[in-house]
Amino acid sequence: MEWLFRRRRVFKTCLSVSLFCATLVTIHKFHLVEERERDKLAVNSRVQHEWVQPENSSNKKTSDSHNAAFKGEGTTAVPPPRWDINVSSCPENSDLRTQSWFKHMDSRFHQFVLHRHCRYFPLILNHPEKCQGKVYLLIVVKSIIEQHDRRDAVRKTWGREKEVDGKQIKTLFLLGTTSLRKDHRNLQRLIEQEDQIHGDILQWDFMDTFFNLTLKEVNFLKWFHIYCPSVQYIFKGDDDIFVNTGNIMDFLEFKRKDPQINLFVGDIISRAAPIRNRQSKYFIPKELYDKPYPVYAGGGGFLMASSLARRLFVASEQIQLFPIDDV
């Protein structure tokens, strides 16, 4: 019996030593994470897309003008007082049909290429009041009409509008329209009723498809340029993710002493190449793009300063649209 008690005392001693060591290791890890956060530099994103085009394309832009726009030259132009796009119809660029590269391209991309000059569309649902006052963080979520349950989950959790230490957080959802074959009228009626209740949906008059996700990006950048002169930061993400909004606010507070003009934080992907597997959702034919991708942030979620968003809007108007929105 005495042997058993002695064994228990030894076990307790070993357990105490183990817990003490584990505590030291945990404290050390926290110190490493804190040091890493201090050393983390904001990403200065330079958009330098190069496109495969016919040599005599009238849409070709010089790299000099593109870089100047991104650096902020000419960004002082006064935006229109309201959304100025009223016509949704946009004829195809039929001249492309005669080009050899177009004929050899996978037919799934034909409609995208024929209409990629169609950049901006009329607003069906608009909420410019979201940016009134001193909004600190604007949460912008990509969604589709059918995903009502996801939007509700976001509203009740990480996307809930609130004020933190006097800083306002507002939320918006970006939507297009449904296919006419998907009971379009009833779904549109439902989304309008949802918007009457919550008042947080921006909807444009283009069809919600995978290739049209880029339209949400450029239309939102234009909308933000017009209606949000005083918003400080934007978090942009999908409706199927979870974000710790408190951590975002803490991070911005931690970075507030640093220059914020180029703040861009996300899952940065480098040395990526276009996927050539035709079965992949992210397949890109060589006729459309034949170079490695530039460094980019995954579209699932990223945080950026409003000043960078405005310069991205200017830069985006000088490059052609690409069917994958985060690239």
Short mmCIF file of N, CA and C in Angstrom, two decimals, residues 20 76 106 121 183 193 240 243 249 278:
data_model
loop_
_atom_site.label_atom_id
_atom_site.label_comp_id
_atom_site.label_asym_id
_atom_site.label_seq_id
_atom_site.Cartn_x
_atom_site.Cartn_y
_atom_site.Cartn_z
N PHE A 20 3.85 22.78 -15.85
CA PHE A 20 4.71 23.96 -15.79
C PHE A 20 5.44 24.16 -17.11
N THR A 76 -8.00 62.01 -58.09
CA THR A 76 -8.72 63.11 -57.45
C THR A 76 -9.96 63.50 -58.25
N ASP A 106 -11.86 27.30 -75.82
CA ASP A 106 -12.96 26.50 -75.29
C ASP A 106 -14.26 27.30 -75.36
N PHE A 121 -23.39 47.85 -64.59
CA PHE A 121 -24.79 47.54 -64.82
C PHE A 121 -25.68 48.35 -63.87
N ASP A 183 -37.34 30.34 -61.72
CA ASP A 183 -38.45 31.03 -61.07
C ASP A 183 -38.03 32.45 -60.70
N GLN A 193 -38.26 41.57 -50.51
CA GLN A 193 -38.85 41.54 -49.18
C GLN A 193 -37.77 41.43 -48.10
N ASP A 240 -19.92 31.99 -46.94
CA ASP A 240 -19.76 30.68 -46.32
C ASP A 240 -18.52 30.62 -45.42
N VAL A 243 -15.68 34.90 -39.67
CA VAL A 243 -14.63 35.88 -39.39
C VAL A 243 -14.77 36.37 -37.95
N MET A 249 -10.82 44.25 -35.60
CA MET A 249 -10.76 45.56 -34.95
C MET A 249 -9.48 45.70 -34.12
N ARG A 278 -9.49 20.78 -67.96
CA ARG A 278 -10.80 21.23 -68.41
C ARG A 278 -11.92 20.87 -67.45
#
